[in-house]
PDB file of C-alpha atoms in Angstrom:
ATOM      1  CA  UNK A1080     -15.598  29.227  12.981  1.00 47.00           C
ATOM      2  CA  UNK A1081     -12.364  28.097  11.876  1.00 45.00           C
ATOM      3  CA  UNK A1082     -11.532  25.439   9.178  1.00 44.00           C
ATOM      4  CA  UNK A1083      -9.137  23.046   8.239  1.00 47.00           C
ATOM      5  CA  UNK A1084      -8.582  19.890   6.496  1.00 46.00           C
ATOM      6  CA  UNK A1085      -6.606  18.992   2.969  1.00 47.00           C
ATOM      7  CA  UNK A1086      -5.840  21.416   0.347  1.00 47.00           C
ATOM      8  CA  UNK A1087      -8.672  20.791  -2.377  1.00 45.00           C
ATOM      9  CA  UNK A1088      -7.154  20.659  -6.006  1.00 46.00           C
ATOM     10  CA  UNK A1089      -7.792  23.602  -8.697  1.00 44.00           C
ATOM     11  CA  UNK A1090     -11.087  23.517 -10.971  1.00 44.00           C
ATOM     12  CA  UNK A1091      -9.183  23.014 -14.065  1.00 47.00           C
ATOM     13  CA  UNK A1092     -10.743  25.090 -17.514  1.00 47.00           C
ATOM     14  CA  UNK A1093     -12.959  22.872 -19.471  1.00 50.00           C
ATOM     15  CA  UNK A1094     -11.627  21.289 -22.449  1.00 52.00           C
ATOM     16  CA  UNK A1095     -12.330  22.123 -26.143  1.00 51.00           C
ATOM     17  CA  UNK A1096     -15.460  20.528 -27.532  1.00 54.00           C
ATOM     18  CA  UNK A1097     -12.908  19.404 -30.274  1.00 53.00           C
ATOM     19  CA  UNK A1098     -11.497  17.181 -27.537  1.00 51.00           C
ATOM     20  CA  UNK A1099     -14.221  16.166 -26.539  1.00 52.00           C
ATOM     21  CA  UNK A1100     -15.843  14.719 -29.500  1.00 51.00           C
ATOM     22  CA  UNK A1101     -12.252  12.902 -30.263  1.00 48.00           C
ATOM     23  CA  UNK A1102     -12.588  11.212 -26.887  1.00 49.00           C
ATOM     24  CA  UNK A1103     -16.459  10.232 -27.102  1.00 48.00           C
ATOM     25  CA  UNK A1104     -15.677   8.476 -30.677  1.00 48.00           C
ATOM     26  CA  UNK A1105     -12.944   6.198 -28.481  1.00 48.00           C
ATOM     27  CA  UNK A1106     -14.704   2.388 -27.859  1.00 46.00           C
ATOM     28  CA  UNK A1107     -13.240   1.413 -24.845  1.00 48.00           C
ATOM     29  CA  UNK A1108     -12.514  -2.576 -23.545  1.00 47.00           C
ATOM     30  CA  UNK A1109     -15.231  -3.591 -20.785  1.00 52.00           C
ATOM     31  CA  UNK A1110     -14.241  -2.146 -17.271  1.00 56.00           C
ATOM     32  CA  UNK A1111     -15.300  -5.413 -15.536  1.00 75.00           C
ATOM     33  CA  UNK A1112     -12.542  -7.300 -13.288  1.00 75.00           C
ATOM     34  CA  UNK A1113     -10.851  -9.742 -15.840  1.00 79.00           C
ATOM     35  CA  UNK A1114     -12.221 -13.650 -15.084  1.00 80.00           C
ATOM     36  CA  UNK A1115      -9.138 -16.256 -15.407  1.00 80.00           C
ATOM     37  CA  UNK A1116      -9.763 -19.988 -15.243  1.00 76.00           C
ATOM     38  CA  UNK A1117      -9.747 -21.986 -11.507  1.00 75.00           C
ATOM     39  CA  UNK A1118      -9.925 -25.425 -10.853  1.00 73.00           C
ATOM     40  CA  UNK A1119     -10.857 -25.755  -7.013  1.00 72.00           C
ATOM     41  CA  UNK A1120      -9.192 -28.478  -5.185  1.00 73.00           C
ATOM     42  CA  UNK A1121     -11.167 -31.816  -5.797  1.00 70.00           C
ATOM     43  CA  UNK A1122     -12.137 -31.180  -9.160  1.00 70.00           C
ATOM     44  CA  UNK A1123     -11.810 -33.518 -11.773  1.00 70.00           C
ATOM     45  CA  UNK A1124      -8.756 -33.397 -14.381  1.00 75.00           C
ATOM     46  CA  UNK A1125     -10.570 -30.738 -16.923  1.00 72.00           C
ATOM     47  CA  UNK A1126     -12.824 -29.192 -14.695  1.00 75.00           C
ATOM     48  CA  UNK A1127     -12.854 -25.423 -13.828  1.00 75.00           C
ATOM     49  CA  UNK A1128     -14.897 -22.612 -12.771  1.00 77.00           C
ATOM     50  CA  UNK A1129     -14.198 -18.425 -14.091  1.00 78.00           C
ATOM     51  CA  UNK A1130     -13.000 -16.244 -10.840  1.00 78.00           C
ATOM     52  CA  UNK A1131     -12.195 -12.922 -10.834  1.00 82.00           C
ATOM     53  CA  UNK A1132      -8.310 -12.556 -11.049  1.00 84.00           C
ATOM     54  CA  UNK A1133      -7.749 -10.813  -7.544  1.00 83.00           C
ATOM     55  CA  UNK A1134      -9.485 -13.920  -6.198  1.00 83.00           C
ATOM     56  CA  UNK A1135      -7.548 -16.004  -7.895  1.00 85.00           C
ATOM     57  CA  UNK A1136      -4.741 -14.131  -6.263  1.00 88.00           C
ATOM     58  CA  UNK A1137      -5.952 -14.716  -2.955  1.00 87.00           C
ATOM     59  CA  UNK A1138      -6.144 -18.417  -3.498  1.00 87.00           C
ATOM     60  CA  UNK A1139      -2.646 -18.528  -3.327  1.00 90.00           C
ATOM     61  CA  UNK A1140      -2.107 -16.086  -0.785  1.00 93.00           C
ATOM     62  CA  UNK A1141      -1.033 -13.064  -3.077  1.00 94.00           C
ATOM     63  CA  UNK A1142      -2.808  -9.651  -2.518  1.00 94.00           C
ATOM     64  CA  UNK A1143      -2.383  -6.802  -4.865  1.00 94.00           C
ATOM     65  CA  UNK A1144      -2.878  -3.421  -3.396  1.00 94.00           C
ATOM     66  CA  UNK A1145      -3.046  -0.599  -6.035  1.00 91.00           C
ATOM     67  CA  UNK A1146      -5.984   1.966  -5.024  1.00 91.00           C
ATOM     68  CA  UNK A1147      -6.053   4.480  -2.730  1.00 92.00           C
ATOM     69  CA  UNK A1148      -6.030   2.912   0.814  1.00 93.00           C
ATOM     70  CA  UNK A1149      -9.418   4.411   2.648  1.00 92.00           C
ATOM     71  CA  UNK A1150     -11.462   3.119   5.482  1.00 93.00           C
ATOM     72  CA  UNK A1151     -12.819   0.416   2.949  1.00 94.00           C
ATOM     73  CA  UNK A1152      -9.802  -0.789   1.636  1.00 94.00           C
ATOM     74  CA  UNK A1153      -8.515  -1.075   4.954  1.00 95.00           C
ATOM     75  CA  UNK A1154     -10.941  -2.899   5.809  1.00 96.00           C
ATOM     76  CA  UNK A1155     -10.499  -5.241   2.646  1.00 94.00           C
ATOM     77  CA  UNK A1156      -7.374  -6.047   3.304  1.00 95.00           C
ATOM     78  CA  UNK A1157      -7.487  -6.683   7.376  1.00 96.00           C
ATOM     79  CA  UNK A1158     -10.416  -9.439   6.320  1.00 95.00           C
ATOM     80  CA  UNK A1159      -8.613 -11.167   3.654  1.00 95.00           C
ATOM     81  CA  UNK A1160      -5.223 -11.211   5.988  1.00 95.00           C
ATOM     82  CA  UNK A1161      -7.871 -12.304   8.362  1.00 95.00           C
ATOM     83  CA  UNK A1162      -9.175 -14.914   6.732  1.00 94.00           C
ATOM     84  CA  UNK A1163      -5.256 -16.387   4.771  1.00 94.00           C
ATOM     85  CA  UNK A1164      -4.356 -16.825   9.034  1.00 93.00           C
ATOM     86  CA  UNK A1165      -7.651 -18.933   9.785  1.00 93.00           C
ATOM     87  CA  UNK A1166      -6.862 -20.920   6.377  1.00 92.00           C
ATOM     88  CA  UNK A1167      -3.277 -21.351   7.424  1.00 92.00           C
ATOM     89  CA  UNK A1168      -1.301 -19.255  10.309  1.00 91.00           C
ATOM     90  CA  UNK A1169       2.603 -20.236   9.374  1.00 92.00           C
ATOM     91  CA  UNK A1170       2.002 -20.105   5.095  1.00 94.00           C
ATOM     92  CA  UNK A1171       3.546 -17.131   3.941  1.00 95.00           C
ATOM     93  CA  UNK A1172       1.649 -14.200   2.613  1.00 95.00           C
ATOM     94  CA  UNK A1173       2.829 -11.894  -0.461  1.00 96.00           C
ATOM     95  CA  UNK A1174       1.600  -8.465  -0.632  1.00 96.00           C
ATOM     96  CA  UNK A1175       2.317  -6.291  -4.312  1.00 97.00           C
ATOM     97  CA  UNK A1176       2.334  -2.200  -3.369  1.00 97.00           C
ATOM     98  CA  UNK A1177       1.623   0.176  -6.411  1.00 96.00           C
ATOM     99  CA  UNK A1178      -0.594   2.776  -3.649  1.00 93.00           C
ATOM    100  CA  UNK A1179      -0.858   6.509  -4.870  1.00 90.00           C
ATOM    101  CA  UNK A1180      -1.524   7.705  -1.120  1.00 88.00           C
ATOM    102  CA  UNK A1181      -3.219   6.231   1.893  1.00 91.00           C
ATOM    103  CA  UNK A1182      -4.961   7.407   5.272  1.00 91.00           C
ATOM    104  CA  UNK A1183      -3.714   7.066   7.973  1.00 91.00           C
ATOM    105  CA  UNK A1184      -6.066   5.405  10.658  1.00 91.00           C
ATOM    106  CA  UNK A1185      -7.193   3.026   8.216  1.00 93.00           C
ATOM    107  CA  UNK A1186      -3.581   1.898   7.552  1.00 94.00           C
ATOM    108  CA  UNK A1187      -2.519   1.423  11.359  1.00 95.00           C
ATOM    109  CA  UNK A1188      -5.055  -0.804  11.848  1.00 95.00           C
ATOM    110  CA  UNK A1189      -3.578  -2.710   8.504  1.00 96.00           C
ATOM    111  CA  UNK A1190      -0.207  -2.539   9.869  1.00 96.00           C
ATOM    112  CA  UNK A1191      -1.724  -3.785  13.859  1.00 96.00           C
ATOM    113  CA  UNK A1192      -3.278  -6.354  12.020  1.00 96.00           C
ATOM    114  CA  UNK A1193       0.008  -7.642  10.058  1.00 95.00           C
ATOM    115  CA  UNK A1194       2.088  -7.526  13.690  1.00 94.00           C
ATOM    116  CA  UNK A1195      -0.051 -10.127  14.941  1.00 93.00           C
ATOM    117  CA  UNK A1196       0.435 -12.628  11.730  1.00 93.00           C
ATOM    118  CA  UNK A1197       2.411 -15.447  13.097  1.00 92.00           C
ATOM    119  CA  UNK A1198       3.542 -16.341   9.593  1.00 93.00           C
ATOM    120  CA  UNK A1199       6.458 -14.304   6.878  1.00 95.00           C
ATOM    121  CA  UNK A1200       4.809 -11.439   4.998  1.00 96.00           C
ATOM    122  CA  UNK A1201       6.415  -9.879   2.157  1.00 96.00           C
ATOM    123  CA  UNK A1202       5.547  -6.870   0.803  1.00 96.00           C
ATOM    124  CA  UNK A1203       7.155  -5.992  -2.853  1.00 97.00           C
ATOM    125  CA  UNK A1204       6.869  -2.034  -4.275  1.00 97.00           C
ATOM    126  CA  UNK A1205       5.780  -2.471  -7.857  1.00 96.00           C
ATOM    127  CA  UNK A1206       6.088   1.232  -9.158  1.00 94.00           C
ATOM    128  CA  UNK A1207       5.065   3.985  -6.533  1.00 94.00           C
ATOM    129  CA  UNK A1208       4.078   3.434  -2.699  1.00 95.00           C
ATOM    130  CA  UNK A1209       3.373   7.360  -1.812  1.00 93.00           C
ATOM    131  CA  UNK A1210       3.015   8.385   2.608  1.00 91.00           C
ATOM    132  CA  UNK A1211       1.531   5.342   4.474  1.00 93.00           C
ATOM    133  CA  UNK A1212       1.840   3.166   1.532  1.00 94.00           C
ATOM    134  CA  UNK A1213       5.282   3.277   1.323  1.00 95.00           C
ATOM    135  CA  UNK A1214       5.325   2.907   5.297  1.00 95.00           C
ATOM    136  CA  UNK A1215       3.524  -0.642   5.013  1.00 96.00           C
ATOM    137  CA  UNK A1216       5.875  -1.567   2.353  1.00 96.00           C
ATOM    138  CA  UNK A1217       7.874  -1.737   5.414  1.00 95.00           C
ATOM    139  CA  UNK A1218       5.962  -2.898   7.466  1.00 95.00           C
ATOM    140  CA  UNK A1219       6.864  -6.800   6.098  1.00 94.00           C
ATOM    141  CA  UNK A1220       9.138  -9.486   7.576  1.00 95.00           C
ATOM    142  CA  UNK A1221      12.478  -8.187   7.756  1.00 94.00           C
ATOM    143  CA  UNK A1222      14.133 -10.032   5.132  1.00 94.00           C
ATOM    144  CA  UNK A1223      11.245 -10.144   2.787  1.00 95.00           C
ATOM    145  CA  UNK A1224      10.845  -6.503   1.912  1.00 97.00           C
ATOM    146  CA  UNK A1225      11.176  -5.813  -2.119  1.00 97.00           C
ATOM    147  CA  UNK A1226      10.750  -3.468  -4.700  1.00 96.00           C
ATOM    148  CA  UNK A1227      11.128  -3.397  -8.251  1.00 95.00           C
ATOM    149  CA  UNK A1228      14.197  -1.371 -10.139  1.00 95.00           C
ATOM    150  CA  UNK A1229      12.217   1.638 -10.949  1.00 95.00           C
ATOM    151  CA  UNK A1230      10.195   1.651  -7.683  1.00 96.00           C
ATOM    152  CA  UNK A1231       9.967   4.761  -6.078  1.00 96.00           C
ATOM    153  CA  UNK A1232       9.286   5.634  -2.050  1.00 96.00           C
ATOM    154  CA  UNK A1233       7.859   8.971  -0.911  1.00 94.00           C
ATOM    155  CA  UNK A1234       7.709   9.353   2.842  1.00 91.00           C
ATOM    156  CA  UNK A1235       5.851  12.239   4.874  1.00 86.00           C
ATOM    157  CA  UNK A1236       3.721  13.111   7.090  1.00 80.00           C
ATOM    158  CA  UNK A1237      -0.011  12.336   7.254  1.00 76.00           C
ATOM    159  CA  UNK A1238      -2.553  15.389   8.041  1.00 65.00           C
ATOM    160  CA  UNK A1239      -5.970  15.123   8.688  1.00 62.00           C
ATOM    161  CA  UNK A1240      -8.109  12.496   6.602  1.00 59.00           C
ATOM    162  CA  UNK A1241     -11.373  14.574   6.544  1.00 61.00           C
ATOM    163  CA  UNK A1242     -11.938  18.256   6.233  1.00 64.00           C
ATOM    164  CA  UNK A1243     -12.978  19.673   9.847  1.00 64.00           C
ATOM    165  CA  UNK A1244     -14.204  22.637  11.642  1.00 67.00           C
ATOM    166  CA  UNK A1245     -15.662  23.973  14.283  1.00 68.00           C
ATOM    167  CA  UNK A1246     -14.913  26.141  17.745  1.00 74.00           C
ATOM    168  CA  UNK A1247     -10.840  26.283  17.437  1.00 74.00           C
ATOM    169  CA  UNK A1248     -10.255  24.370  21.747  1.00 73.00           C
ATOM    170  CA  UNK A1249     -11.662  21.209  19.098  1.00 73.00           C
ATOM    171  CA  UNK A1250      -9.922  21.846  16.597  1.00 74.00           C
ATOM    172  CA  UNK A1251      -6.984  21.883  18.940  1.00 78.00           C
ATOM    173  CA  UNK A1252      -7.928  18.188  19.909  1.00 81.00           C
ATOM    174  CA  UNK A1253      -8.163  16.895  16.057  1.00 78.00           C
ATOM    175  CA  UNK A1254      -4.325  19.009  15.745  1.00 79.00           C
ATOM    176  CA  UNK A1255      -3.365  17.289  18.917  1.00 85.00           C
ATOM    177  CA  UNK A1256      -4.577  13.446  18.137  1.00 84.00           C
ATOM    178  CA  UNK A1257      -2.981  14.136  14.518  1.00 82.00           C
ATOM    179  CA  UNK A1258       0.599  14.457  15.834  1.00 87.00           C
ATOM    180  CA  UNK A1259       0.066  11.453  18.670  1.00 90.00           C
ATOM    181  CA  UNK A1260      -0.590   9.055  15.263  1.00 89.00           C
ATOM    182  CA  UNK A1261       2.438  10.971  13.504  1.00 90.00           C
ATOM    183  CA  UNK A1262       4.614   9.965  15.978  1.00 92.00           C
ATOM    184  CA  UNK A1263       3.586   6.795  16.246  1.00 93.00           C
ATOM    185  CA  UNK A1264       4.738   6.784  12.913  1.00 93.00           C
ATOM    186  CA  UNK A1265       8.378   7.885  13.277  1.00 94.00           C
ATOM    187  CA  UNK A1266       8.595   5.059  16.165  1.00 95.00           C
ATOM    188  CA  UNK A1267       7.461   2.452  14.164  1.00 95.00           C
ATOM    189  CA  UNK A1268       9.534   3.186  11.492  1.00 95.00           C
ATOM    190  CA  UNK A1269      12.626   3.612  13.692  1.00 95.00           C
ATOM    191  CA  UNK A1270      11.736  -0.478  14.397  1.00 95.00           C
ATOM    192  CA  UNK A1271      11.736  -0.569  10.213  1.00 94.00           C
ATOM    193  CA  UNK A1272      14.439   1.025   9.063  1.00 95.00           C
ATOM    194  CA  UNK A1273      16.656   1.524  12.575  1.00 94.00           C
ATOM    195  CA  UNK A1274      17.357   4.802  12.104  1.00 95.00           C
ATOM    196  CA  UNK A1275      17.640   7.356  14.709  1.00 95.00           C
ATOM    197  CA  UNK A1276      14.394   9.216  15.759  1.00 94.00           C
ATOM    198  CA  UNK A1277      15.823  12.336  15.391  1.00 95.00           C
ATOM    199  CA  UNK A1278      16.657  11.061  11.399  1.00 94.00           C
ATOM    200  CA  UNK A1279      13.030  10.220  10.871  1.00 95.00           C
ATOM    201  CA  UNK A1280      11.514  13.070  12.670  1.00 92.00           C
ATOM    202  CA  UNK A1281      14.031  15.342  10.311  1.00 93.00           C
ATOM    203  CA  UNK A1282      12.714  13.372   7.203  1.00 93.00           C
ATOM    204  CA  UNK A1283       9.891  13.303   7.576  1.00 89.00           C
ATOM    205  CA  UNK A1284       9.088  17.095   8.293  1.00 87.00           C
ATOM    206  CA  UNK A1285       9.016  16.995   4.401  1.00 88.00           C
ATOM    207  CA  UNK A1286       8.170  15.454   1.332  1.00 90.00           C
ATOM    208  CA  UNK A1287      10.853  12.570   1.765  1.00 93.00           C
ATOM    209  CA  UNK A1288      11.499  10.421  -1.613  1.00 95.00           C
ATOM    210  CA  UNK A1289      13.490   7.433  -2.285  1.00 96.00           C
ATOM    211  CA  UNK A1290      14.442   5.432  -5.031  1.00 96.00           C
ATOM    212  CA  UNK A1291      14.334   1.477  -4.388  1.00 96.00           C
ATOM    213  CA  UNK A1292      17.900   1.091  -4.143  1.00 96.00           C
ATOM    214  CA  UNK A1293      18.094   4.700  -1.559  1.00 96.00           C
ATOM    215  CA  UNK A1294      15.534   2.212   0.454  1.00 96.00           C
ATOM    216  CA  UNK A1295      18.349  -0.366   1.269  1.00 96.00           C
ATOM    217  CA  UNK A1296      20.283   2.196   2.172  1.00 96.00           C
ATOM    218  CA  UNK A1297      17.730   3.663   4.249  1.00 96.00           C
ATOM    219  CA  UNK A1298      16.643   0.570   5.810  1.00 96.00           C
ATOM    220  CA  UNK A1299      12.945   0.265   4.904  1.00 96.00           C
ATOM    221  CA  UNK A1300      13.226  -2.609   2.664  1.00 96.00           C
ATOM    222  CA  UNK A1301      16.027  -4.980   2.439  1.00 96.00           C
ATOM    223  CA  UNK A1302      16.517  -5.983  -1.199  1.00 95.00           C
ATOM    224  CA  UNK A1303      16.068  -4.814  -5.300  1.00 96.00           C
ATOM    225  CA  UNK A1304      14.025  -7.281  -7.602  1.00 94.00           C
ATOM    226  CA  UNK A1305      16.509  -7.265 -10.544  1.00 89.00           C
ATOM    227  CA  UNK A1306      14.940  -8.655 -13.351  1.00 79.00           C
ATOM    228  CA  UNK A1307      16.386 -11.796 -15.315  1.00 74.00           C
ATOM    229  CA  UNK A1308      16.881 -11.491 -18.991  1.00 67.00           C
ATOM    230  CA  UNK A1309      14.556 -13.577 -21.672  1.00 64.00           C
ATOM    231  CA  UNK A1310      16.036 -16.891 -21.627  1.00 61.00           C
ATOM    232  CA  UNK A1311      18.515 -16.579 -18.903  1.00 58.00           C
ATOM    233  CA  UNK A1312      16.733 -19.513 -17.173  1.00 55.00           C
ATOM    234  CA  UNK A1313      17.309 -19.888 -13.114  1.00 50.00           C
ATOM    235  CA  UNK A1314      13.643 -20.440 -12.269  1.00 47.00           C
ATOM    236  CA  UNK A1315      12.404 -16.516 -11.834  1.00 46.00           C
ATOM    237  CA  UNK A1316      14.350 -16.131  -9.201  1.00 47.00           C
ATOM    238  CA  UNK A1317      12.809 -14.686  -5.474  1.00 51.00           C
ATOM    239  CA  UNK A1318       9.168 -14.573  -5.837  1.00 53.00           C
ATOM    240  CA  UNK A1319       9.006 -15.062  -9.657  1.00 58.00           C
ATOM    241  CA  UNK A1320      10.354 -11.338 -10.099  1.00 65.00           C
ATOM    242  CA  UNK A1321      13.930 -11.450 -10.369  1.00 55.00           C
ATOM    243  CA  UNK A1322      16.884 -12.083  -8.303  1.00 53.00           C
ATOM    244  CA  UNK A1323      17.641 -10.013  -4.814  1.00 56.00           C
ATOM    245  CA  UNK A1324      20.487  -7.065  -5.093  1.00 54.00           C
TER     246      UNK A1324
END
């Protein structure tokens, strides 16, 4: 039988018992999702209720993104855009990247379901949008693609999400199916970026970063989030970030 699948990290040594004992004698804050005050429409001047922030996010149509994107996350995320177009179909949507990696099944059905939103979606890079994290970053309303100063892109290729094996004619057919959604890829990000498929399929053959200022240049976002000094005044400029560049 053959195998194949995702290179599995090192065991790393274990650490000194020294280390250890410093670390156990650290208290650390509650790991609970912080609660912020919400007053639902209706409710009388004074009146509130305790929501989990990332609720209270979604209340006014923000979503924060900043796990790994997996079958459940995906899934997350293609309800709640779900449910913002029942609430209202033309109110625009803001989506915050900071995604260490993604799959990539799971975030093609994100990016089907964000083609079919009838109202503007922007997508801002916060720090790090890694494979098919940084390709939904693109995936926004032309226009309304951001990222921070010290945002960084790294495009490339997506192999197989779960470790496989078995006789190597089905193995074959996993390989095979792998490169269809790869180059589904490159074609959808020749609509993002309008580059040249030959570009993409070139940069894409490897690990492929960009700073957030390389990904004007490039074409898969359209402006820099410069942010405005204490004081400065001007309102917070696009999106409450900073001005465009």
């Amino acid at each position: 039988r053959a195998y194949v699948g995702r290179r599995r990290p090192l065991l790393r040594p274990p650490t000194s018992a020294r280390r250890a004992a410093a670390r156990s004698s650290i208290t650390m804050m509650p790991q609970s999702v912080p609660q912020v005050p919400y007053s639902p429409p209706g409710a009388q001047q004074g009146e509130h209720m305790f929501v989990d922030i990332y609720q209270r996010l979604y209340r006014d149509r923000i979503m924060l993104v900043g796990n790994f994107i997996d079958e459940e996350q995906a899934n997350s995320l293609i309800a709640i855009l779900l449910h913002l177009r029942f609430e209202d179909p033309r109110k625009e949507i803001s989506i915050y990247f900071n995604v260490p990696g993604a799959l990539m099944k799971p975030c093609l059905a994100v990016y089907d379901t964000l083609q079919t939103m009838e109202c503007p979606v922007t997508t801002v890079n916060l720090g790090l949008a890694t494979g098919m994290g940084a390709f939904l970053c693109g995936a926004g309303t032309k226009g309304r693609r951001f990222a921070l100063p010290n945002a960084r892109y790294l495009m490339q290729r997506t192999g197989l999400d779960d470790p496989y094996q078995g006789q190597a004619s089905d193995i074959g057919l996993i390989v095979r199916e792998n490169m269809r959604d790869n180059a589904r890829v490159e074609k959808a990000l020749v609509m993002m970026t309008g580059q040249p498929i030959e570009t993409i399929h070139r940069d894409m053959s490897r690990d492929f970063y960009l700073s957030a200022h390389e990904a004007v240049s490039y074409g898969l976002i359209d402006k820099v989030l410069i942010p405005q000094a204490k004081g400065s005044g001007g309102g917070g400029g696009l999106i409450g970030l900073g001005s465009g560049l």
